[in-house]
Amino acid sequence: MGSSSSNMDHIPDAQHLMQETGFSAAHLVRLYERFDFLDKDDRGELRLDDFEAVSELAMNPIGDRIIRAFFSPGRETVDFPSFVRILAHFRPTDTNRTRNGRNGAQPEPANSRTNKLKFAFQLYDQDRDGKISREELLQVLRAMLEMQVTEEQLQSIAERAIQEADLDLDDTISFDEFKKSLEKVDIEHKMSIRFLE
Ligand SMILES: [Ca+2]
Ligand SMILES: [Ca+2]
């Protein structure tokens, strides 16, 4: 084992992770340092309270939801590969990597627009039924707009958002409707969290 700064020997599954997520070796080493730092008792896993040290998330109004997204349903710990896979959603989208390249055999990268939107969608869809209900939308709006608007205003913002996005009139927002309603929104810009510096 070398002791250079680009030492990846101790990173589990490094080559595969780089391929899968598009992170460079340097990025991965930095993420590993970050992970290792958060992993206070050196178990090779993070628990919910380890994430409290991430100030970018602590200050984010929906930071608790983002943190929970790191955890697979029913799991209480996050290992390094899962940590990296979630963070890959926040990588800038590669503009030169086409979606249907190589006869579509390759899975879409986590940082594609669609996968970024899927990640955002599940931050709203807390019961994971594939739909954002009015109540789920209200919860996010409440967290993000707290103190700035009255409950009545919140209700009407939610109402308008659902009316605009809900194309099949089932009173909830499906992923397709979500995607369509955000067609003109610069997701790239909104979904960048300075987590890697
Ligand atoms: Ca739902
Ligand atoms: Ca709908």
CSV table of C-alpha atoms and ligand atoms in Angstrom, one decimal:
chain,number,residue,atom,x,y,z
A,1,MET,CA,0.0,0.0,0.0
A,2,GLY,CA,1.3,3.4,-0.9
A,3,SER,CA,0.9,6.4,1.3
A,4,SER,CA,0.3,8.9,-1.4
A,5,SER,CA,-2.7,11.3,-1.3
A,6,SER,CA,-4.4,9.4,-4.1
A,7,ASN,CA,-4.4,6.2,-2.0
A,8,MET,CA,-7.5,4.3,-2.9
A,9,ASP,CA,-6.5,0.9,-1.6
A,10,HIS,CA,-8.6,1.2,1.5
A,11,ILE,CA,-11.7,2.3,-0.4
A,12,PRO,CA,-14.1,-0.6,-0.8
A,13,ASP,CA,-15.1,-1.2,-4.4
A,14,ALA,CA,-13.4,2.0,-5.7
A,15,GLN,CA,-13.1,1.1,-9.4
A,16,HIS,CA,-16.6,0.0,-9.6
A,17,LEU,CA,-18.0,3.0,-7.8
A,18,MET,CA,-16.1,5.4,-10.0
A,19,GLN,CA,-17.6,3.7,-13.1
A,20,GLU,CA,-21.0,3.7,-11.6
A,21,THR,CA,-21.2,7.2,-10.3
A,22,GLY,CA,-18.8,9.1,-12.6
A,23,PHE,CA,-16.8,10.4,-9.6
A,24,SER,CA,-13.1,10.8,-10.3
A,25,ALA,CA,-10.5,9.0,-8.2
A,26,ALA,CA,-9.7,12.3,-6.5
A,27,HIS,CA,-13.3,12.9,-5.7
A,28,LEU,CA,-13.7,9.5,-4.3
A,29,VAL,CA,-10.7,9.9,-2.0
A,30,ARG,CA,-12.2,13.1,-0.8
A,31,LEU,CA,-15.6,11.6,-0.2
A,32,TYR,CA,-13.9,8.8,1.7
A,33,GLU,CA,-12.2,11.2,3.9
A,34,ARG,CA,-15.5,13.0,4.5
A,35,PHE,CA,-17.2,9.7,5.2
A,36,ASP,CA,-14.4,8.6,7.5
A,37,PHE,CA,-14.6,11.9,9.4
A,38,LEU,CA,-18.4,11.5,9.9
A,39,ASP,CA,-17.9,7.9,11.0
A,40,LYS,CA,-16.8,8.9,14.4
A,41,ASP,CA,-16.6,5.4,15.9
A,42,ASP,CA,-15.0,3.9,12.8
A,43,ARG,CA,-17.6,1.3,12.1
A,44,GLY,CA,-17.5,1.8,8.4
A,45,GLU,CA,-21.1,2.9,8.5
A,46,LEU,CA,-22.9,6.1,9.2
A,47,ARG,CA,-26.0,6.4,11.4
A,48,LEU,CA,-28.6,9.1,11.4
A,49,ASP,CA,-26.9,11.3,14.1
A,50,ASP,CA,-23.6,11.2,12.2
A,51,PHE,CA,-25.2,13.3,9.6
A,52,GLU,CA,-25.8,16.1,12.1
A,53,ALA,CA,-22.2,17.1,11.6
A,54,VAL,CA,-22.9,18.0,8.0
A,55,SER,CA,-23.7,21.7,8.3
A,56,GLU,CA,-24.9,22.0,4.7
A,57,LEU,CA,-27.7,19.7,5.6
A,58,ALA,CA,-28.3,21.0,9.1
A,59,MET,CA,-29.0,24.4,7.6
A,60,ASN,CA,-31.1,23.1,4.8
A,61,PRO,CA,-34.9,23.4,5.5
A,62,ILE,CA,-35.5,19.9,4.1
A,63,GLY,CA,-32.1,18.6,5.3
A,64,ASP,CA,-33.7,15.9,7.4
A,65,ARG,CA,-35.4,14.5,4.3
A,66,ILE,CA,-32.2,14.6,2.3
A,67,ILE,CA,-30.5,12.7,5.2
A,68,ARG,CA,-33.2,10.1,5.3
A,69,ALA,CA,-32.8,9.6,1.6
A,70,PHE,CA,-29.4,8.1,2.3
A,71,PHE,CA,-31.0,5.3,4.2
A,72,SER,CA,-32.6,2.4,2.3
A,73,PRO,CA,-36.0,1.6,3.7
A,74,GLY,CA,-35.7,-0.3,7.0
A,75,ARG,CA,-31.9,0.3,7.3
A,76,GLU,CA,-30.4,2.3,10.1
A,77,THR,CA,-26.9,2.6,8.7
A,78,VAL,CA,-25.3,3.8,5.4
A,79,ASP,CA,-22.1,2.2,4.1
A,80,PHE,CA,-19.6,4.0,1.9
A,81,PRO,CA,-21.0,2.8,-1.5
A,82,SER,CA,-24.5,3.9,-0.6
A,83,PHE,CA,-23.2,7.2,0.6
A,84,VAL,CA,-21.4,7.8,-2.7
A,85,ARG,CA,-24.4,6.6,-4.8
A,86,ILE,CA,-26.7,9.2,-3.2
A,87,LEU,CA,-24.1,12.0,-3.5
A,88,ALA,CA,-23.8,11.2,-7.2
A,89,HIS,CA,-27.2,12.7,-7.7
A,90,PHE,CA,-25.7,16.1,-6.8
A,91,ARG,CA,-22.9,15.9,-9.4
A,92,PRO,CA,-23.3,18.3,-12.3
A,93,THR,CA,-24.9,16.6,-15.3
A,94,ASP,CA,-22.4,15.6,-18.0
A,95,THR,CA,-23.6,17.3,-21.1
A,96,ASN,CA,-21.5,15.2,-23.4
A,97,ARG,CA,-22.9,11.9,-22.1
A,98,THR,CA,-26.0,11.2,-24.1
A,99,ARG,CA,-28.8,9.3,-22.6
A,100,ASN,CA,-29.2,6.7,-25.2
A,101,GLY,CA,-25.5,6.2,-25.9
A,102,ARG,CA,-24.2,2.7,-26.4
A,103,ASN,CA,-27.5,1.2,-27.5
A,104,GLY,CA,-29.2,2.1,-24.2
A,105,ALA,CA,-27.6,-0.8,-22.3
A,106,GLN,CA,-26.0,1.4,-19.8
A,107,PRO,CA,-28.0,2.5,-16.8
A,108,GLU,CA,-28.7,6.1,-16.7
A,109,PRO,CA,-26.2,7.9,-14.5
A,110,ALA,CA,-27.4,9.2,-11.1
A,111,ASN,CA,-26.7,12.8,-12.2
A,112,SER,CA,-28.9,12.7,-15.3
A,113,ARG,CA,-31.7,15.1,-15.2
A,114,THR,CA,-34.3,12.3,-14.8
A,115,ASN,CA,-32.5,10.7,-11.9
A,116,LYS,CA,-32.0,14.1,-10.2
A,117,LEU,CA,-35.8,14.6,-10.5
A,118,LYS,CA,-36.5,11.2,-9.2
A,119,PHE,CA,-34.4,11.9,-6.2
A,120,ALA,CA,-36.2,15.2,-5.6
A,121,PHE,CA,-39.5,13.5,-6.1
A,122,GLN,CA,-38.9,11.0,-3.4
A,123,LEU,CA,-38.1,13.8,-1.0
A,124,TYR,CA,-41.7,14.8,-1.3
A,125,ASP,CA,-43.2,11.3,-1.7
A,126,GLN,CA,-42.5,10.2,1.9
A,127,ASP,CA,-44.9,7.2,1.8
A,128,ARG,CA,-43.3,6.1,-1.5
A,129,ASP,CA,-46.6,5.4,-3.2
A,130,GLY,CA,-45.4,7.1,-6.4
A,131,LYS,CA,-47.6,10.1,-5.9
A,132,ILE,CA,-47.2,13.5,-4.2
A,133,SER,CA,-50.4,14.1,-2.3
A,134,ARG,CA,-51.6,17.5,-1.2
A,135,GLU,CA,-50.5,16.8,2.3
A,136,GLU,CA,-47.0,15.7,1.2
A,137,LEU,CA,-46.6,18.8,-0.8
A,138,LEU,CA,-47.8,21.0,2.1
A,139,GLN,CA,-45.2,19.4,4.4
A,140,VAL,CA,-42.4,20.4,2.2
A,141,LEU,CA,-43.7,23.8,1.5
A,142,ARG,CA,-44.2,24.4,5.2
A,143,ALA,CA,-40.6,23.4,5.9
A,144,MET,CA,-39.2,25.6,3.1
A,145,LEU,CA,-41.4,28.6,3.6
A,146,GLU,CA,-41.7,28.6,7.3
A,147,MET,CA,-42.2,32.0,8.9
A,148,GLN,CA,-42.6,33.7,5.5
A,149,VAL,CA,-46.2,32.8,4.8
A,150,THR,CA,-49.4,32.1,6.6
A,151,GLU,CA,-51.0,28.7,6.6
A,152,GLU,CA,-53.7,30.1,4.4
A,153,GLN,CA,-51.2,31.2,1.8
A,154,LEU,CA,-49.4,27.8,2.0
A,155,GLN,CA,-52.7,26.1,1.2
A,156,SER,CA,-53.3,28.2,-1.8
A,157,ILE,CA,-49.7,27.7,-3.0
A,158,ALA,CA,-50.1,24.0,-2.7
A,159,GLU,CA,-53.5,24.2,-4.4
A,160,ARG,CA,-52.1,26.1,-7.4
A,161,ALA,CA,-49.1,23.8,-7.7
A,162,ILE,CA,-51.4,20.7,-7.8
A,163,GLN,CA,-53.8,22.3,-10.2
A,164,GLU,CA,-50.9,23.2,-12.5
A,165,ALA,CA,-49.1,19.9,-12.4
A,166,ASP,CA,-52.0,17.4,-12.0
A,167,LEU,CA,-52.8,16.4,-15.6
A,168,ASP,CA,-54.9,13.3,-14.9
A,169,LEU,CA,-56.9,15.0,-12.3
A,170,ASP,CA,-56.4,12.5,-9.5
A,171,ASP,CA,-55.5,15.3,-7.1
A,172,THR,CA,-51.9,14.0,-6.7
A,173,ILE,CA,-48.7,14.6,-8.6
A,174,SER,CA,-47.2,11.5,-10.3
A,175,PHE,CA,-43.5,11.4,-11.2
A,176,ASP,CA,-44.4,12.1,-14.9
A,177,GLU,CA,-46.5,15.1,-13.9
A,178,PHE,CA,-43.7,16.3,-11.6
A,179,LYS,CA,-41.2,16.0,-14.4
A,180,LYS,CA,-43.4,17.8,-16.9
A,181,SER,CA,-44.1,20.6,-14.5
A,182,LEU,CA,-40.4,21.2,-14.0
A,183,GLU,CA,-39.5,21.0,-17.6
A,184,LYS,CA,-38.3,24.6,-17.7
A,185,VAL,CA,-36.7,24.6,-14.3
A,186,ASP,CA,-32.9,24.6,-14.0
A,187,ILE,CA,-32.6,21.5,-11.8
A,188,GLU,CA,-28.9,21.5,-12.3
A,189,HIS,CA,-28.7,24.8,-10.4
A,190,LYS,CA,-31.2,23.9,-7.7
A,191,MET,CA,-29.9,20.5,-6.9
A,192,SER,CA,-26.3,21.3,-6.2
A,193,ILE,CA,-25.3,20.9,-2.6
A,194,ARG,CA,-21.8,22.0,-1.7
A,195,PHE,CA,-21.0,18.7,-0.1
A,196,LEU,CA,-17.8,17.8,-1.8
A,197,GLU,CA,-15.5,20.7,-1.0
B,1,CA,CA,-47.1,9.8,-1.6
B,2,CA,CA,-52.1,13.4,-11.1
